[in-house]
Amino acid sequence: MSTHDKPVAVTMRRSGLSRARGLGSAKSGSAHWWAERVTSIALLPLSLYFVASVILLLGADHARMVAYMAMPWNSALFLALIFAMFYHLALGVQVIVEDYVPNEAKRLATILVLKGVILFLALASAVSVLKLAFS
Amino acid sequence: MKDVRDALMIGRTSEGDLVRRPVSPFMLGSAYRFQISSATSILHRISGCVLGVGSLLLTLWLVCAASGDGAFSVIQAFLASWIGLVVLFGFTAALFYHFCNGIRHLAWDAGRGFDIPVMRRNGKLVFVATIILTLAFWTIAFMVW
């Protein structure tokens, strides 16, 4: 089954400049789509590392937690996880809000508030990891 | 009609009557019968939401660890309690589901796996893998603990 079976006439309703830039009708949508895929690929190994870390830190006391995060590979991997995870979360949350909130003003406000919350959570997590790493 | 996008959601039946098309996910059950493709799709979104809430717990855990001994022992005790374990169980199940089905999505993005029998088979495989990974995680967890 191929979509190239029959020639289809397509009227381009875009300016020559936007076509030349490869922007298409989706504007920033393709960048969003691509970032969601890139972060998901990064999260494949990072989430497995996270699961392993959780197992290693089960029932850990504070000293063990500090010792774990003080190891450079661990703090670096946790920072990478935090970046990729919250970035991916922000992109996913945006899609869900765009699907279910029809009112444009409410949609924009909801996305801004949720992205703000996610950014704050990412910062709080990263600062905590850095504090443990340098303590 | 309140939004221009609503225009896409209104159609006519073959008798010419106006119909409001059902919008995802409210078409499940009423307009669509159960299919493995729609089930895995909506579960991908639900597990993503669960993981979003789970990220709040991860932040709390890291902030408690950075705050000191007292705060960290409180959160560790909560996570080891029955409520904590149930929350963590849900979190791990959502993580393994989103992980496995995410690989499926990446394969589709690469243009592979669109044959319906293949799609059904690896859809079922995602459920099986989620159960196995979640049980394996908790078996190892209780052995290590």
Short mmCIF file of N, CA and C in Angstrom, two decimals, chain A:
data_model
loop_
_atom_site.label_atom_id
_atom_site.label_comp_id
_atom_site.label_asym_id
_atom_site.label_seq_id
_atom_site.Cartn_x
_atom_site.Cartn_y
_atom_site.Cartn_z
N MET A 1 0.86 -1.21 0.00
CA MET A 1 0.00 0.00 0.00
C MET A 1 0.88 1.24 0.00
N SER A 2 0.69 2.09 -0.98
CA SER A 2 1.53 3.28 -1.04
C SER A 2 0.67 4.51 -1.25
N THR A 3 1.12 5.61 -0.69
CA THR A 3 0.38 6.86 -0.87
C THR A 3 0.74 7.49 -2.21
N HIS A 4 1.73 6.90 -2.92
CA HIS A 4 2.18 7.48 -4.18
C HIS A 4 1.51 6.84 -5.39
N ASP A 5 0.45 6.07 -5.13
CA ASP A 5 -0.24 5.39 -6.23
C ASP A 5 -0.85 6.37 -7.23
N LYS A 6 -1.50 7.38 -6.67
CA LYS A 6 -2.17 8.34 -7.55
C LYS A 6 -1.56 9.72 -7.37
N PRO A 7 -1.38 10.46 -8.44
CA PRO A 7 -0.89 11.83 -8.25
C PRO A 7 -1.96 12.69 -7.58
N VAL A 8 -1.59 13.47 -6.60
CA VAL A 8 -2.55 14.30 -5.88
C VAL A 8 -2.14 15.76 -6.03
N ALA A 9 -3.09 16.59 -6.41
CA ALA A 9 -2.81 18.01 -6.53
C ALA A 9 -2.89 18.66 -5.15
N VAL A 10 -1.82 19.31 -4.74
CA VAL A 10 -1.80 19.96 -3.43
C VAL A 10 -1.56 21.45 -3.63
N THR A 11 -2.47 22.23 -3.05
CA THR A 11 -2.28 23.67 -3.11
C THR A 11 -1.50 24.12 -1.89
N MET A 12 -0.37 24.75 -2.09
CA MET A 12 0.42 25.21 -0.97
C MET A 12 -0.11 26.56 -0.49
N ARG A 13 -0.57 26.60 0.75
CA ARG A 13 -1.05 27.86 1.32
C ARG A 13 0.00 28.42 2.27
N ARG A 14 1.23 28.42 1.81
CA ARG A 14 2.32 28.93 2.64
C ARG A 14 3.19 29.85 1.80
N SER A 15 3.87 30.77 2.46
CA SER A 15 4.74 31.68 1.71
C SER A 15 5.97 30.92 1.23
N GLY A 16 6.59 31.43 0.18
CA GLY A 16 7.80 30.80 -0.34
C GLY A 16 8.89 30.76 0.70
N LEU A 17 8.97 31.80 1.54
CA LEU A 17 10.01 31.86 2.57
C LEU A 17 9.85 30.74 3.60
N SER A 18 8.59 30.53 4.05
CA SER A 18 8.39 29.49 5.07
C SER A 18 8.66 28.11 4.49
N ARG A 19 8.36 27.95 3.19
CA ARG A 19 8.65 26.66 2.55
C ARG A 19 10.16 26.45 2.45
N ALA A 20 10.86 27.53 2.12
CA ALA A 20 12.31 27.43 1.98
C ALA A 20 12.96 27.10 3.32
N ARG A 21 12.39 27.64 4.39
CA ARG A 21 12.94 27.36 5.71
C ARG A 21 12.51 25.99 6.23
N GLY A 22 11.63 25.33 5.52
CA GLY A 22 11.17 24.01 5.94
C GLY A 22 10.29 24.06 7.17
N LEU A 23 9.65 25.20 7.40
CA LEU A 23 8.85 25.34 8.61
C LEU A 23 7.51 24.61 8.50
N GLY A 24 6.97 24.53 7.29
CA GLY A 24 5.68 23.87 7.12
C GLY A 24 4.59 24.63 7.83
N SER A 25 3.45 23.98 7.98
CA SER A 25 2.33 24.65 8.62
C SER A 25 2.40 24.50 10.13
N ALA A 26 3.30 23.61 10.61
CA ALA A 26 3.32 23.27 12.02
C ALA A 26 4.08 24.29 12.87
N LYS A 27 4.72 25.24 12.25
CA LYS A 27 5.51 26.26 12.96
C LYS A 27 6.50 25.60 13.91
N SER A 28 6.34 25.80 15.24
CA SER A 28 7.32 25.23 16.17
C SER A 28 6.99 23.78 16.52
N GLY A 29 5.93 23.24 15.91
CA GLY A 29 5.49 21.88 16.25
C GLY A 29 6.53 20.82 15.97
N SER A 30 7.27 20.98 14.87
CA SER A 30 8.25 19.94 14.53
C SER A 30 9.40 19.94 15.53
N ALA A 31 9.78 21.12 16.03
CA ALA A 31 10.84 21.20 17.05
C ALA A 31 10.38 20.52 18.34
N HIS A 32 9.10 20.74 18.69
CA HIS A 32 8.51 20.11 19.87
C HIS A 32 8.52 18.59 19.73
N TRP A 33 8.07 18.13 18.56
CA TRP A 33 8.01 16.70 18.27
C TRP A 33 9.41 16.08 18.37
N TRP A 34 10.37 16.74 17.76
CA TRP A 34 11.74 16.23 17.73
C TRP A 34 12.33 16.18 19.14
N ALA A 35 12.14 17.25 19.92
CA ALA A 35 12.67 17.30 21.29
C ALA A 35 12.07 16.20 22.15
N GLU A 36 10.78 15.91 21.94
CA GLU A 36 10.12 14.85 22.70
C GLU A 36 10.78 13.49 22.40
N ARG A 37 11.12 13.26 21.13
CA ARG A 37 11.78 12.00 20.74
C ARG A 37 13.20 11.93 21.28
N VAL A 38 13.95 13.03 21.15
CA VAL A 38 15.35 13.03 21.61
C VAL A 38 15.41 12.77 23.12
N THR A 39 14.55 13.48 23.89
CA THR A 39 14.56 13.26 25.34
C THR A 39 14.12 11.84 25.69
N SER A 40 13.19 11.27 24.90
CA SER A 40 12.74 9.90 25.21
C SER A 40 13.86 8.90 24.97
N ILE A 41 14.67 9.12 23.92
CA ILE A 41 15.81 8.22 23.67
C ILE A 41 16.83 8.35 24.81
N ALA A 42 17.08 9.59 25.26
CA ALA A 42 18.01 9.81 26.37
C ALA A 42 17.49 9.13 27.64
N LEU A 43 16.16 9.13 27.80
CA LEU A 43 15.57 8.58 29.02
C LEU A 43 15.59 7.05 29.06
N LEU A 44 15.80 6.39 27.91
CA LEU A 44 15.86 4.92 27.94
C LEU A 44 16.98 4.45 28.87
N PRO A 45 18.27 4.82 28.62
CA PRO A 45 19.31 4.40 29.57
C PRO A 45 19.20 5.10 30.92
N LEU A 46 18.81 6.38 30.92
CA LEU A 46 18.77 7.13 32.18
C LEU A 46 17.73 6.57 33.15
N SER A 47 16.58 6.13 32.63
CA SER A 47 15.56 5.60 33.55
C SER A 47 16.00 4.24 34.10
N LEU A 48 16.74 3.45 33.29
CA LEU A 48 17.27 2.19 33.81
C LEU A 48 18.29 2.46 34.92
N TYR A 49 19.13 3.49 34.69
CA TYR A 49 20.09 3.90 35.73
C TYR A 49 19.35 4.33 37.00
N PHE A 50 18.25 5.08 36.81
CA PHE A 50 17.46 5.55 37.96
C PHE A 50 16.89 4.38 38.75
N VAL A 51 16.33 3.39 38.02
CA VAL A 51 15.76 2.21 38.67
C VAL A 51 16.84 1.48 39.48
N ALA A 52 18.05 1.33 38.89
CA ALA A 52 19.17 0.67 39.58
C ALA A 52 19.55 1.47 40.83
N SER A 53 19.57 2.81 40.71
CA SER A 53 19.92 3.67 41.85
C SER A 53 18.92 3.49 42.99
N VAL A 54 17.63 3.44 42.62
CA VAL A 54 16.58 3.29 43.64
C VAL A 54 16.79 1.99 44.40
N ILE A 55 17.11 0.90 43.66
CA ILE A 55 17.36 -0.40 44.32
C ILE A 55 18.56 -0.30 45.25
N LEU A 56 19.64 0.37 44.79
CA LEU A 56 20.85 0.50 45.61
C LEU A 56 20.60 1.36 46.85
N LEU A 57 19.64 2.28 46.77
CA LEU A 57 19.41 3.23 47.87
C LEU A 57 18.20 2.87 48.73
N LEU A 58 17.65 1.67 48.52
CA LEU A 58 16.48 1.26 49.33
C LEU A 58 16.85 1.23 50.80
N GLY A 59 16.07 1.93 51.60
CA GLY A 59 16.29 1.93 53.04
C GLY A 59 17.59 2.60 53.48
N ALA A 60 18.19 3.38 52.55
CA ALA A 60 19.47 4.02 52.88
C ALA A 60 19.29 5.09 53.94
N ASP A 61 20.33 5.25 54.80
CA ASP A 61 20.31 6.38 55.73
C ASP A 61 20.94 7.58 55.03
N HIS A 62 20.96 8.72 55.72
CA HIS A 62 21.41 9.95 55.10
C HIS A 62 22.86 9.86 54.63
N ALA A 63 23.71 9.22 55.46
CA ALA A 63 25.14 9.13 55.13
C ALA A 63 25.35 8.37 53.82
N ARG A 64 24.59 7.28 53.63
CA ARG A 64 24.74 6.49 52.40
C ARG A 64 24.27 7.26 51.18
N MET A 65 23.16 8.00 51.35
CA MET A 65 22.62 8.83 50.27
C MET A 65 23.64 9.90 49.85
N VAL A 66 24.24 10.57 50.86
CA VAL A 66 25.24 11.61 50.57
C VAL A 66 26.44 11.00 49.86
N ALA A 67 26.89 9.84 50.35
CA ALA A 67 28.06 9.18 49.75
C ALA A 67 27.77 8.81 48.29
N TYR A 68 26.54 8.36 48.02
CA TYR A 68 26.15 7.96 46.65
C TYR A 68 26.16 9.17 45.72
N MET A 69 25.50 10.25 46.16
CA MET A 69 25.40 11.43 45.30
C MET A 69 26.71 12.20 45.19
N ALA A 70 27.62 11.96 46.13
CA ALA A 70 28.92 12.65 46.09
C ALA A 70 29.82 12.05 45.02
N MET A 71 29.50 10.85 44.56
CA MET A 71 30.29 10.25 43.47
C MET A 71 29.95 10.98 42.17
N PRO A 72 30.99 11.50 41.48
CA PRO A 72 30.74 12.36 40.30
C PRO A 72 29.86 11.73 39.23
N TRP A 73 30.03 10.42 38.96
CA TRP A 73 29.21 9.79 37.92
C TRP A 73 27.74 9.83 38.32
N ASN A 74 27.50 9.59 39.61
CA ASN A 74 26.11 9.57 40.07
C ASN A 74 25.46 10.94 40.01
N SER A 75 26.19 11.98 40.50
CA SER A 75 25.59 13.32 40.45
C SER A 75 25.37 13.77 39.00
N ALA A 76 26.34 13.44 38.13
CA ALA A 76 26.20 13.83 36.71
C ALA A 76 25.03 13.11 36.06
N LEU A 77 24.90 11.80 36.35
CA LEU A 77 23.80 11.03 35.76
C LEU A 77 22.45 11.50 36.29
N PHE A 78 22.40 11.84 37.59
CA PHE A 78 21.15 12.35 38.15
C PHE A 78 20.78 13.70 37.53
N LEU A 79 21.78 14.56 37.30
CA LEU A 79 21.50 15.86 36.66
C LEU A 79 20.99 15.64 35.24
N ALA A 80 21.60 14.69 34.52
CA ALA A 80 21.15 14.38 33.15
C ALA A 80 19.72 13.85 33.18
N LEU A 81 19.45 12.97 34.15
CA LEU A 81 18.10 12.42 34.30
C LEU A 81 17.09 13.53 34.57
N ILE A 82 17.42 14.42 35.49
CA ILE A 82 16.52 15.52 35.85
C ILE A 82 16.24 16.40 34.63
N PHE A 83 17.29 16.73 33.87
CA PHE A 83 17.11 17.57 32.69
C PHE A 83 16.20 16.88 31.66
N ALA A 84 16.55 15.65 31.30
CA ALA A 84 15.79 14.95 30.25
C ALA A 84 14.36 14.66 30.70
N MET A 85 14.20 14.25 31.97
CA MET A 85 12.88 13.86 32.46
C MET A 85 11.91 15.06 32.53
N PHE A 86 12.37 16.16 33.14
CA PHE A 86 11.46 17.30 33.28
C PHE A 86 11.20 17.99 31.93
N TYR A 87 12.20 17.95 31.05
CA TYR A 87 12.01 18.49 29.69
C TYR A 87 10.92 17.67 28.98
N HIS A 88 11.08 16.34 29.03
CA HIS A 88 10.12 15.42 28.41
C HIS A 88 8.73 15.59 29.03
N LEU A 89 8.70 15.77 30.35
CA LEU A 89 7.42 15.96 31.05
C LEU A 89 6.73 17.24 30.58
N ALA A 90 7.50 18.33 30.47
CA ALA A 90 6.92 19.61 30.04
C ALA A 90 6.32 19.48 28.63
N LEU A 91 7.03 18.77 27.74
CA LEU A 91 6.54 18.60 26.36
C LEU A 91 5.27 17.76 26.34
N GLY A 92 5.26 16.69 27.14
CA GLY A 92 4.09 15.80 27.20
C GLY A 92 2.88 16.49 27.79
N VAL A 93 3.10 17.23 28.88
CA VAL A 93 2.01 17.95 29.54
C VAL A 93 1.39 18.97 28.58
N GLN A 94 2.23 19.64 27.80
CA GLN A 94 1.74 20.62 26.83
C GLN A 94 0.77 19.98 25.83
N VAL A 95 1.13 18.79 25.34
CA VAL A 95 0.28 18.09 24.36
C VAL A 95 -1.07 17.75 24.98
N ILE A 96 -1.04 17.26 26.23
CA ILE A 96 -2.28 16.86 26.89
C ILE A 96 -3.20 18.08 27.08
N VAL A 97 -2.63 19.19 27.54
CA VAL A 97 -3.44 20.40 27.75
C VAL A 97 -3.99 20.89 26.41
N GLU A 98 -3.17 20.86 25.37
CA GLU A 98 -3.64 21.31 24.05
C GLU A 98 -4.79 20.44 23.53
N ASP A 99 -4.79 19.17 23.93
CA ASP A 99 -5.86 18.27 23.49
C ASP A 99 -7.18 18.53 24.21
N TYR A 100 -7.11 18.86 25.51
CA TYR A 100 -8.34 18.86 26.32
C TYR A 100 -8.84 20.24 26.73
N VAL A 101 -8.07 21.30 26.50
CA VAL A 101 -8.54 22.64 26.89
C VAL A 101 -8.83 23.43 25.61
N PRO A 102 -10.11 23.52 25.21
CA PRO A 102 -10.43 24.17 23.94
C PRO A 102 -10.28 25.69 23.94
N ASN A 103 -10.54 26.32 25.10
CA ASN A 103 -10.47 27.79 25.17
C ASN A 103 -9.02 28.25 25.10
N GLU A 104 -8.74 29.17 24.15
CA GLU A 104 -7.35 29.52 23.87
C GLU A 104 -6.66 30.20 25.06
N ALA A 105 -7.37 31.11 25.72
CA ALA A 105 -6.78 31.83 26.85
C ALA A 105 -6.49 30.87 28.01
N LYS A 106 -7.48 30.00 28.30
CA LYS A 106 -7.28 29.02 29.38
C LYS A 106 -6.16 28.05 29.04
N ARG A 107 -6.11 27.67 27.74
CA ARG A 107 -5.07 26.73 27.29
C ARG A 107 -3.68 27.32 27.52
N LEU A 108 -3.52 28.57 27.09
CA LEU A 108 -2.22 29.24 27.23
C LEU A 108 -1.85 29.38 28.71
N ALA A 109 -2.82 29.80 29.52
CA ALA A 109 -2.56 30.00 30.96
C ALA A 109 -2.19 28.68 31.63
N THR A 110 -2.95 27.61 31.31
CA THR A 110 -2.68 26.31 31.92
C THR A 110 -1.27 25.82 31.56
N ILE A 111 -0.91 25.95 30.28
CA ILE A 111 0.41 25.49 29.84
C ILE A 111 1.51 26.29 30.55
N LEU A 112 1.33 27.61 30.65
CA LEU A 112 2.35 28.45 31.29
C LEU A 112 2.52 28.08 32.77
N VAL A 113 1.39 27.91 33.47
CA VAL A 113 1.45 27.58 34.90
C VAL A 113 2.13 26.22 35.10
N LEU A 114 1.68 25.20 34.33
CA LEU A 114 2.25 23.86 34.49
C LEU A 114 3.74 23.83 34.13
N LYS A 115 4.11 24.55 33.07
CA LYS A 115 5.53 24.59 32.69
C LYS A 115 6.36 25.30 33.76
N GLY A 116 5.77 26.32 34.38
CA GLY A 116 6.45 27.01 35.47
C GLY A 116 6.69 26.08 36.65
N VAL A 117 5.66 25.32 37.01
CA VAL A 117 5.77 24.36 38.11
C VAL A 117 6.84 23.32 37.79
N ILE A 118 6.82 22.80 36.55
CA ILE A 118 7.79 21.77 36.15
C ILE A 118 9.22 22.33 36.18
N LEU A 119 9.39 23.56 35.70
CA LEU A 119 10.72 24.18 35.73
C LEU A 119 11.21 24.33 37.16
N PHE A 120 10.29 24.73 38.07
CA PHE A 120 10.67 24.89 39.48
C PHE A 120 11.07 23.55 40.09
N LEU A 121 10.30 22.48 39.79
CA LEU A 121 10.63 21.15 40.30
C LEU A 121 12.00 20.70 39.80
N ALA A 122 12.27 20.98 38.51
CA ALA A 122 13.56 20.61 37.93
C ALA A 122 14.69 21.35 38.64
N LEU A 123 14.50 22.65 38.90
CA LEU A 123 15.53 23.45 39.58
C LEU A 123 15.75 22.94 41.01
N ALA A 124 14.65 22.68 41.73
CA ALA A 124 14.76 22.20 43.12
C ALA A 124 15.50 20.86 43.15
N SER A 125 15.20 19.97 42.20
CA SER A 125 15.88 18.67 42.14
C SER A 125 17.36 18.83 41.84
N ALA A 126 17.67 19.68 40.84
CA ALA A 126 19.07 19.87 40.43
C ALA A 126 19.88 20.51 41.55
N VAL A 127 19.31 21.52 42.21
CA VAL A 127 20.01 22.18 43.31
C VAL A 127 20.28 21.18 44.44
N SER A 128 19.30 20.31 44.72
CA SER A 128 19.47 19.30 45.77
C SER A 128 20.60 18.33 45.44
N VAL A 129 20.63 17.87 44.17
CA VAL A 129 21.70 16.95 43.75
C VAL A 129 23.06 17.65 43.87
N LEU A 130 23.14 18.91 43.43
CA LEU A 130 24.40 19.65 43.50
C LEU A 130 24.84 19.84 44.95
N LYS A 131 23.86 20.14 45.83
CA LYS A 131 24.20 20.35 47.24
C LYS A 131 24.77 19.05 47.84
N LEU A 132 24.14 17.91 47.49
CA LEU A 132 24.63 16.62 47.98
C LEU A 132 26.01 16.31 47.38
N ALA A 133 26.18 16.68 46.10
CA ALA A 133 27.44 16.38 45.41
C ALA A 133 28.61 17.15 46.03
N PHE A 134 28.35 18.38 46.48
CA PHE A 134 29.44 19.22 46.99
C PHE A 134 29.50 19.25 48.52
N SER A 135 28.66 18.44 49.18
CA SER A 135 28.67 18.49 50.65
C SER A 135 29.77 17.57 51.20
#
